[in-house]
Amino acid sequence: MISFKHITFMPLLLTLSLSATEGIPQESPQSWFDAGQAVVARNKSYRYAQADIPIAKNIILFIGDGMGVSTVTAARILEGQLRGEPGEENELFFEEFPNVALSKTYNSDRQVPDSAGTMTAMTTGVKTDMGLIAVNEYVVRGNCDSQSGNHLQTILESAEQHGMATGVVTTARLTHATPASNYAHIMEREFEDDQDGPRFSNPGDCADIARQLIEFSVNNPGSDGLEVALGGGRQSFLPARPNADPETGNPGERLDGRDLTTEWLENHSNADYVWNKQQFEAIDPARTDHLLGLFDPSHMAYSLDIDSDQGGEPSLSEMTAKAIRLLDKNDKGFYLNVEAGRIDHAHHAVNPKRALLDTIELARAVKTAYEMVDLEETLIIVTADHSHVFTIAGYPIRGNPILGKAVNVDSSGESENASALARDGMPYTTLGYQNGEGFHFLPGTNTADSIHRTDVNTAGRSDLTDIDTTHEGFHSETVVPLRQETHAGEDVAIYAVGPGADLVRGVMEQNVIFHIMMEASQLEQR
Ligand SMILES: [Mg+2]
Ligand SMILES: [Zn+2]
């Protein structure tokens, strides 16, 4: 029994019970949902002033994809160092939020999760298997026939049904797992457009993710569709004919010949579609009710590379600001999900500089939102879907460049002024990965493509003595050589401010985040 001031709390026996035969919990979509609600009830009991909690009219859920705690720490240090400070004492904007908790990220079938299962937990309140989007663990991945009866209602769908405005903003493809888990139900995250279809068992003719975004209002009677959808992934919306893409002149990917960008305009009232920064900036949110922006054929640029994008792209902060201006017109409030989707991609490529700069841009986007909304009526949550095998190691001196080689402290407390040497006589970096493409990549060119180079060195450590490890093309050393660096399974942090933020506390299953958003907004009671 835990005693908390006047409140005595008996730990709740959640609906998970142990199976005598297998020794693993008997879980079900319903048990995940019920257990999540029970945690919210428990956390409500910790409140001192039960009556004075205002309702969160608006909800903004920020996701740093792959933004584990070590990523937040390293980004905080880099942000300070970019201002000429030591860095360790710095705080990213959202680290000042009053409520923090830990989120257990495992999928119902995986110790280390992916973005589909984890985001489904946050958007539906139910944990599910890896690769599944807003469908429960009874679905067989890649099998359309198994979807029937197993859809999970998302918070975005509930918000639409209650007349709220809704939006999804991401630097990844809009059809990627995290954004898709808001508006689509699909047995396979990679089914982004119909060209992907033949790879899966699709006899029930499940609609691809891009179609589900454009057809949302058609599939959800009573909803007028999403108000904001901004990100990359244009290829899945354009027909596979020459010159379909205005930026590249390449064909799109749709084999059905449909141009979903024009269908967006047909399916929504007072709608606009933009594909470059200039068009984006010309949009007046007061005069547009439904805005689709597709700024790249695939993922948008990393923050580091944004100025070199051919057609020009808005930043995550700029997209967040425009989204809020548009959504805030609705008197009933809004639900907005903003994803920094490429922290994850840079980590997979063991390229810490891009991962950390995208994390810093996420913090800017959070600050932008924070300063625009009324915190008396807006709940802001910042979290990650999962972590990465990314570490901050050695005993470098305070203020040592976070992207640099470790420099130790001598016996008098001064900098040794030379890289510390490992037992093989070679220097090593502070940042590193437990697995990934190899031991060391040489600095590449100044393009984002350099992070996908394949000149992997599996022979052992390389001598970094003359290598600039702070260069954007530098790829960190890894211990286990895998084709791609993997996610990590430890908990991630949740940061919250606004009405209901006090429910974010302790160590929580990731799906509890959904139940907190539902309780804070009283969405179903409106
Ligand atoms: Mg709507
Ligand atoms: Zn990933």
Coordinates of C-alpha atoms in Angstrom, one line a residue, residues 147-326:
Q147 CA -8.6 -6.6 -40.2
S148 CA -12.4 -7.0 -40.0
G149 CA -13.8 -6.2 -36.6
N150 CA -10.3 -5.3 -35.3
H151 CA -10.1 -1.6 -35.9
L152 CA -9.3 0.6 -32.9
Q153 CA -10.9 4.1 -32.7
T154 CA -8.3 6.9 -32.7
I155 CA -8.4 10.1 -30.7
L156 CA -8.3 12.0 -33.9
E157 CA -11.5 10.1 -35.1
S158 CA -13.2 10.9 -31.7
A159 CA -12.2 14.5 -32.0
E160 CA -13.6 14.7 -35.5
Q161 CA -16.9 13.1 -34.4
H162 CA -17.2 15.7 -31.7
G163 CA -16.8 18.5 -34.1
M164 CA -13.3 19.5 -33.2
A165 CA -10.7 20.4 -35.7
T166 CA -7.8 18.0 -36.3
G167 CA -4.4 18.1 -37.7
V168 CA -1.3 16.0 -38.4
V169 CA 2.1 17.6 -39.0
T170 CA 5.3 15.6 -39.7
T171 CA 8.7 15.9 -41.3
A172 CA 8.4 12.3 -42.4
R173 CA 6.1 11.1 -45.1
L174 CA 2.4 11.8 -44.1
T175 CA 1.8 8.1 -44.8
H176 CA 4.6 7.0 -42.4
A177 CA 3.7 5.0 -39.3
T178 CA 3.5 7.8 -36.7
P179 CA 1.2 10.2 -38.6
A180 CA -0.8 7.4 -40.2
S181 CA -1.7 6.0 -36.7
N182 CA -3.9 9.0 -36.3
Y183 CA -6.2 8.6 -39.4
A184 CA -5.7 5.1 -40.9
H185 CA -6.4 1.5 -40.0
I186 CA -4.1 -0.9 -41.7
M187 CA -2.5 -4.3 -41.3
E188 CA 0.9 -3.2 -42.6
R189 CA 2.6 0.1 -42.1
E190 CA 4.4 -0.2 -45.5
F191 CA 1.2 -0.2 -47.4
E192 CA 1.5 3.5 -48.1
D193 CA 0.1 3.5 -51.7
D194 CA -1.4 1.0 -54.0
Q195 CA 2.0 0.2 -55.6
D196 CA 2.9 -1.5 -52.3
G197 CA -0.3 -3.6 -52.4
P198 CA 0.9 -6.8 -54.2
R199 CA 3.5 -7.3 -51.5
F200 CA 0.8 -8.1 -49.0
S201 CA -2.2 -10.5 -48.7
N202 CA -4.9 -8.0 -49.7
P203 CA -7.9 -10.1 -50.9
G204 CA -10.3 -7.9 -48.9
D205 CA -9.0 -4.9 -50.8
C206 CA -7.9 -2.8 -47.9
A207 CA -7.3 0.8 -48.9
D208 CA -3.7 2.1 -48.9
I209 CA -2.7 4.7 -46.3
A210 CA -2.6 7.7 -48.7
R211 CA -6.2 6.9 -49.8
Q212 CA -7.3 6.6 -46.2
L213 CA -6.1 10.2 -45.5
I214 CA -7.8 11.7 -48.5
E215 CA -11.0 9.6 -48.0
F216 CA -11.2 10.2 -44.2
S217 CA -14.4 12.3 -44.4
V218 CA -16.0 9.8 -46.8
N219 CA -15.2 6.9 -44.4
N220 CA -16.2 8.8 -41.2
P221 CA -19.8 10.1 -41.6
G222 CA -20.3 13.2 -39.6
S223 CA -16.7 14.3 -40.0
D224 CA -15.6 17.0 -42.3
G225 CA -12.1 15.4 -42.6
L226 CA -8.8 16.6 -41.2
E227 CA -8.2 20.3 -41.3
V228 CA -4.4 20.1 -41.5
A229 CA -2.1 17.5 -43.1
L230 CA 1.4 18.8 -43.6
G231 CA 4.5 16.7 -44.3
G232 CA 6.3 14.7 -47.0
G233 CA 5.3 11.7 -49.0
R234 CA 3.9 13.3 -52.2
Q235 CA 4.8 10.2 -54.3
S236 CA 2.0 8.2 -52.7
F237 CA -0.6 10.7 -53.7
L238 CA 0.4 11.2 -57.3
P239 CA -0.3 9.0 -60.4
A240 CA 2.5 6.9 -61.9
R241 CA 2.7 8.9 -65.1
P242 CA 5.6 11.0 -66.4
N243 CA 6.0 14.5 -64.9
A244 CA 3.4 13.9 -62.3
D245 CA 5.6 15.4 -59.6
P246 CA 6.0 19.2 -60.1
E247 CA 9.3 19.4 -58.2
T248 CA 11.2 16.5 -59.7
G249 CA 9.4 15.8 -62.9
N250 CA 9.2 12.1 -61.8
P251 CA 6.2 9.9 -61.9
G252 CA 4.2 9.4 -58.7
E253 CA 3.6 5.9 -57.4
R254 CA -0.1 5.4 -57.8
L255 CA -0.9 2.6 -60.2
D256 CA -4.7 3.4 -60.0
G257 CA -3.9 6.6 -61.8
R258 CA -5.6 8.8 -59.2
D259 CA -4.3 12.2 -58.2
L260 CA -5.2 12.3 -54.5
T261 CA -4.1 15.9 -54.2
T262 CA -7.0 17.0 -56.5
E263 CA -9.3 14.6 -54.6
W264 CA -8.4 16.4 -51.4
L265 CA -9.7 19.6 -52.9
E266 CA -12.9 17.8 -54.0
N267 CA -13.5 16.0 -50.7
H268 CA -13.2 19.1 -48.5
S269 CA -14.8 22.5 -48.4
N270 CA -12.7 25.6 -48.7
A271 CA -9.6 23.5 -49.2
D272 CA -6.0 24.2 -50.4
Y273 CA -3.1 22.0 -51.5
V274 CA 0.5 23.3 -51.5
W275 CA 3.8 21.5 -52.2
N276 CA 6.5 24.1 -51.7
K277 CA 7.5 26.8 -49.2
Q278 CA 6.4 29.7 -51.3
Q279 CA 2.9 28.3 -51.7
F280 CA 2.8 27.4 -48.0
E281 CA 3.7 30.9 -46.9
A282 CA 1.0 32.4 -49.2
I283 CA -1.7 30.4 -47.3
D284 CA -3.8 32.6 -45.0
P285 CA -5.1 30.3 -42.3
A286 CA -8.1 32.6 -41.7
R287 CA -9.2 31.9 -45.3
T288 CA -8.5 28.2 -45.6
D289 CA -10.3 25.5 -43.7
H290 CA -8.5 22.3 -45.0
L291 CA -4.9 22.5 -45.8
L292 CA -2.8 19.6 -47.4
G293 CA 0.9 20.2 -47.8
L294 CA 3.2 17.6 -49.4
F295 CA 6.7 19.2 -49.5
D296 CA 8.8 16.3 -50.8
P297 CA 8.2 13.1 -52.8
S298 CA 9.4 11.1 -49.8
H299 CA 10.5 12.4 -46.3
M300 CA 11.1 16.1 -45.9
A301 CA 14.7 17.4 -45.5
Y302 CA 16.6 17.2 -42.2
S303 CA 16.8 20.6 -40.5
L304 CA 20.5 20.6 -41.4
D305 CA 19.7 20.3 -45.1
I306 CA 16.4 22.3 -45.4
D307 CA 18.0 25.2 -47.3
S308 CA 19.3 22.8 -50.0
D309 CA 15.8 21.4 -50.8
Q310 CA 14.9 22.0 -54.5
G311 CA 11.4 23.3 -54.1
G312 CA 11.8 24.9 -50.7
E313 CA 10.3 23.5 -47.5
P314 CA 8.9 25.0 -44.3
S315 CA 10.4 24.1 -41.0
L316 CA 8.6 22.0 -38.4
S317 CA 8.1 25.2 -36.3
E318 CA 6.6 27.0 -39.3
M319 CA 4.3 24.1 -40.0
T320 CA 3.2 23.9 -36.4
A321 CA 2.5 27.7 -36.3
K322 CA 0.3 27.6 -39.4
A323 CA -1.5 24.5 -38.2
I324 CA -2.4 26.0 -34.9
R325 CA -3.7 29.2 -36.5
L326 CA -5.9 27.2 -38.8

